[in-house]
Amino acid sequence: RLLAEHAWPGNVRELEHALEHAVILARSEVLTLEDLPQDLRSSWASLPGANLEEQERLQILRALETERWNKTRAARTLGMSRPTLYQRMKKYNLE
């Protein structure tokens, strides 16, 4: 969503640079918000509709990726119970 709604004043070159940056710094095969350049990440919070639920979804996804989808360890990392993690995963379609 961030990439689609960003103004891209540098057009294709700026987009290309941002994606190269993300691919180089990616911690997994799936790019996350944290992999993008800092200036893009800071602009994300100002997007209309960028709310706490989206931030929570990204945190859960990152914890799952970091823990290689081990839900027990991901729940512990997030400081929540495993049943709560399952509920949130279902809410955010992360099953």
Coordinates of N, CA and C in Angstrom, one line a residue:
R1 N 0.8 -1.2 0.0 CA 0.0 0.0 0.0 C 0.9 1.2 0.0
L2 N 1.9 1.2 0.8 CA 2.8 2.4 0.9 C 3.4 2.7 -0.5
L3 N 3.9 1.6 -1.2 CA 4.5 1.8 -2.5 C 3.5 2.4 -3.5
A4 N 2.3 1.9 -3.4 CA 1.3 2.3 -4.4 C 0.8 3.8 -4.2
E5 N 0.8 4.2 -2.9 CA 0.3 5.5 -2.6 C 1.4 6.6 -2.5
H6 N 2.6 6.2 -2.5 CA 3.7 7.2 -2.4 C 3.7 8.1 -3.7
A7 N 4.1 9.4 -3.6 CA 4.1 10.3 -4.7 C 5.2 10.0 -5.8
W8 N 6.3 9.4 -5.4 CA 7.4 9.1 -6.2 C 7.8 10.3 -7.1
P9 N 8.4 11.3 -6.4 CA 8.8 12.5 -7.1 C 10.0 12.2 -8.1
G10 N 10.7 11.1 -7.8 CA 11.8 10.7 -8.7 C 11.4 9.7 -9.7
N11 N 10.1 9.4 -9.8 CA 9.5 8.5 -10.7 C 10.1 7.1 -10.6
V12 N 10.3 6.5 -11.7 CA 10.7 5.1 -11.8 C 12.1 4.9 -11.1
R13 N 13.0 5.8 -11.3 CA 14.3 5.7 -10.7 C 14.2 5.6 -9.1
E14 N 13.4 6.4 -8.6 CA 13.3 6.4 -7.1 C 12.6 5.1 -6.6
L15 N 11.6 4.7 -7.3 CA 11.0 3.4 -7.0 C 12.0 2.3 -7.1
E16 N 12.7 2.2 -8.2 CA 13.7 1.2 -8.4 C 14.8 1.2 -7.3
H17 N 15.2 2.4 -6.9 CA 16.2 2.5 -5.8 C 15.6 2.0 -4.5
A18 N 14.4 2.3 -4.2 CA 13.8 1.9 -3.0 C 13.6 0.4 -2.9
L19 N 13.3 -0.2 -4.1 CA 13.1 -1.7 -4.1 C 14.5 -2.4 -4.0
E20 N 15.5 -1.8 -4.7 CA 16.8 -2.4 -4.6 C 17.3 -2.4 -3.1
H21 N 17.1 -1.3 -2.5 CA 17.4 -1.1 -1.1 C 16.7 -2.2 -0.2
A22 N 15.4 -2.4 -0.5 CA 14.6 -3.3 0.3 C 15.1 -4.8 0.1
V23 N 15.4 -5.1 -1.2 CA 15.9 -6.5 -1.5 C 17.3 -6.7 -0.8
I24 N 18.1 -5.7 -0.9 CA 19.5 -5.9 -0.3 C 19.4 -6.1 1.2
L25 N 18.5 -5.3 1.9 CA 18.4 -5.4 3.3 C 17.4 -6.3 3.9
A26 N 16.7 -7.0 3.0 CA 15.6 -7.9 3.5 C 16.1 -9.0 4.4
R27 N 15.3 -9.3 5.4 CA 15.7 -10.3 6.4 C 15.0 -11.6 6.0
S28 N 14.1 -11.6 5.1 CA 13.5 -12.9 4.6 C 13.1 -12.7 3.2
E29 N 12.4 -13.7 2.6 CA 12.0 -13.7 1.2 C 10.9 -12.8 1.0
V30 N 10.2 -12.4 2.0 CA 9.1 -11.5 1.9 C 9.5 -10.1 2.4
L31 N 9.3 -9.1 1.5 CA 9.7 -7.7 1.9 C 8.7 -7.2 2.9
T32 N 9.2 -6.5 3.9 CA 8.3 -5.8 4.9 C 8.6 -4.4 4.9
L33 N 7.8 -3.7 5.6 CA 7.9 -2.2 5.8 C 9.3 -1.9 6.3
E34 N 9.9 -2.7 7.2 CA 11.2 -2.4 7.8 C 12.3 -2.5 6.8
D35 N 12.1 -3.2 5.7 CA 13.1 -3.3 4.6 C 13.3 -2.1 3.7
L36 N 12.2 -1.2 3.7 CA 12.3 0.0 2.9 C 13.1 1.1 3.4
P37 N 13.6 2.0 2.6 CA 14.4 3.1 3.1 C 13.6 3.9 4.2
Q38 N 14.3 4.5 5.1 CA 13.8 5.2 6.3 C 12.8 6.3 5.8
D39 N 13.1 7.1 4.8 CA 12.2 8.2 4.4 C 10.9 7.6 4.0
L40 N 10.8 6.5 3.4 CA 9.5 5.9 3.0 C 8.8 5.4 4.2
R41 N 9.5 4.8 5.1 CA 8.9 4.2 6.3 C 8.3 5.3 7.2
S42 N 9.0 6.5 7.3 CA 8.4 7.6 8.1 C 7.2 8.2 7.4
S43 N 7.1 8.1 6.1 CA 6.0 8.7 5.4 C 4.8 7.8 5.6
W44 N 5.0 6.5 5.9 CA 3.9 5.6 6.0 C 2.9 6.0 7.1
A45 N 3.4 6.5 8.2 CA 2.5 6.9 9.3 C 1.5 8.0 8.9
S46 N 1.9 8.8 7.9 CA 1.0 9.9 7.5 C 0.0 9.5 6.5
L47 N 0.0 8.3 6.0 CA -1.0 7.9 5.0 C -2.4 7.8 5.6
P48 N -3.4 8.2 4.9 CA -4.7 8.1 5.5 C -5.0 6.6 5.6
G49 N -5.6 6.2 6.8 CA -5.9 4.8 7.0 C -4.7 4.0 7.6
A50 N -3.5 4.6 7.7 CA -2.4 3.9 8.3 C -2.7 3.9 9.8
N51 N -3.2 2.8 10.3 CA -3.7 2.8 11.7 C -3.0 1.7 12.5
L52 N -3.4 1.7 13.7 CA -2.7 0.7 14.6 C -3.0 -0.7 14.2
E53 N -4.1 -1.0 13.6 CA -4.3 -2.4 13.1 C -3.3 -2.8 12.1
E54 N -3.0 -1.9 11.1 CA -2.1 -2.3 10.1 C -0.7 -2.4 10.7
Q55 N -0.3 -1.6 11.7 CA 0.9 -1.7 12.3 C 1.0 -3.0 13.1
E56 N -0.1 -3.4 13.8 CA -0.1 -4.7 14.5 C 0.1 -5.8 13.5
R57 N -0.6 -5.8 12.4 CA -0.5 -6.8 11.4 C 0.9 -7.0 10.9
L58 N 1.6 -5.9 10.7 CA 3.0 -6.0 10.2 C 3.9 -6.5 11.3
Q59 N 3.6 -6.2 12.6 CA 4.5 -6.7 13.7 C 4.3 -8.2 13.8
I60 N 3.0 -8.6 13.7 CA 2.7 -10.1 13.8 C 3.4 -10.8 12.6
L61 N 3.3 -10.3 11.4 CA 3.9 -10.9 10.3 C 5.4 -11.0 10.4
R62 N 6.0 -9.9 10.9 CA 7.5 -9.9 11.1 C 7.9 -10.9 12.1
A63 N 7.1 -11.0 13.2 CA 7.5 -12.0 14.3 C 7.4 -13.4 13.7
L64 N 6.3 -13.7 13.0 CA 6.1 -15.0 12.4 C 7.3 -15.3 11.4
E65 N 7.7 -14.4 10.6 CA 8.8 -14.6 9.7 C 10.1 -14.8 10.4
T66 N 10.3 -14.0 11.4 CA 11.5 -14.1 12.2 C 11.6 -15.5 12.9
E67 N 10.5 -16.0 13.4 CA 10.5 -17.3 14.1 C 10.1 -18.4 13.2
R68 N 10.2 -18.2 11.8 CA 10.0 -19.2 10.8 C 8.6 -19.9 11.0
W69 N 7.6 -19.0 11.3 CA 6.2 -19.4 11.5 C 6.0 -20.4 12.6
N70 N 6.9 -20.4 13.6 CA 6.7 -21.2 14.8 C 5.8 -20.3 15.7
K71 N 4.6 -20.6 15.8 CA 3.6 -19.8 16.5 C 3.8 -19.6 18.0
T72 N 4.3 -20.6 18.6 CA 4.6 -20.6 20.0 C 5.7 -19.5 20.3
R73 N 6.8 -19.6 19.5 CA 7.9 -18.6 19.7 C 7.5 -17.2 19.2
A74 N 6.7 -17.1 18.2 CA 6.2 -15.8 17.7 C 5.3 -15.2 18.8
A75 N 4.5 -15.9 19.4 CA 3.6 -15.4 20.4 C 4.4 -14.9 21.6
R76 N 5.4 -15.7 22.0 CA 6.3 -15.3 23.1 C 7.1 -14.0 22.7
T77 N 7.5 -13.9 21.5 CA 8.2 -12.7 21.0 C 7.3 -11.5 21.1
L78 N 6.1 -11.7 20.7 CA 5.1 -10.6 20.7 C 4.5 -10.3 22.1
G79 N 4.8 -11.1 23.1 CA 4.3 -10.9 24.4 C 2.8 -11.2 24.5
M80 N 2.3 -12.2 23.8 CA 0.9 -12.6 23.8 C 0.8 -14.1 23.9
S81 N -0.4 -14.5 24.3 CA -0.6 -16.0 24.4 C -0.8 -16.5 22.9
R82 N -0.5 -17.8 22.8 CA -0.7 -18.5 21.5 C -2.1 -18.4 21.0
P83 N -3.2 -18.6 21.9 CA -4.5 -18.4 21.4 C -4.8 -17.0 20.9
T84 N -4.2 -16.0 21.5 CA -4.4 -14.6 21.1 C -3.8 -14.4 19.7
L85 N -2.6 -15.0 19.5 CA -1.9 -14.9 18.3 C -2.7 -15.6 17.2
Y86 N -3.3 -16.7 17.4 CA -4.2 -17.4 16.4 C -5.4 -16.5 16.1
Q87 N -6.0 -15.9 17.1 CA -7.1 -15.0 16.8 C -6.7 -13.8 15.9
R88 N -5.5 -13.2 16.2 CA -5.1 -12.1 15.4 C -4.7 -12.5 14.0
M89 N -4.1 -13.7 13.9 CA -3.7 -14.2 12.6 C -5.0 -14.4 11.7
K90 N -6.0 -14.9 12.3 CA -7.3 -15.1 11.6 C -7.8 -13.7 11.2
K91 N -7.8 -12.8 12.1 CA -8.3 -11.4 11.9 C -7.6 -10.8 10.7
Y92 N -6.3 -11.0 10.6 CA -5.5 -10.3 9.6 C -5.2 -11.3 8.4
N93 N -5.9 -12.4 8.3 CA -5.7 -13.4 7.2 C -4.2 -13.8 7.1
L94 N -3.6 -14.1 8.1 CA -2.2 -14.5 8.1 C -2.1 -16.1 8.3
E95 N -3.1 -16.8 8.1 CA -3.1 -18.2 8.3 C -2.4 -19.0 7.2

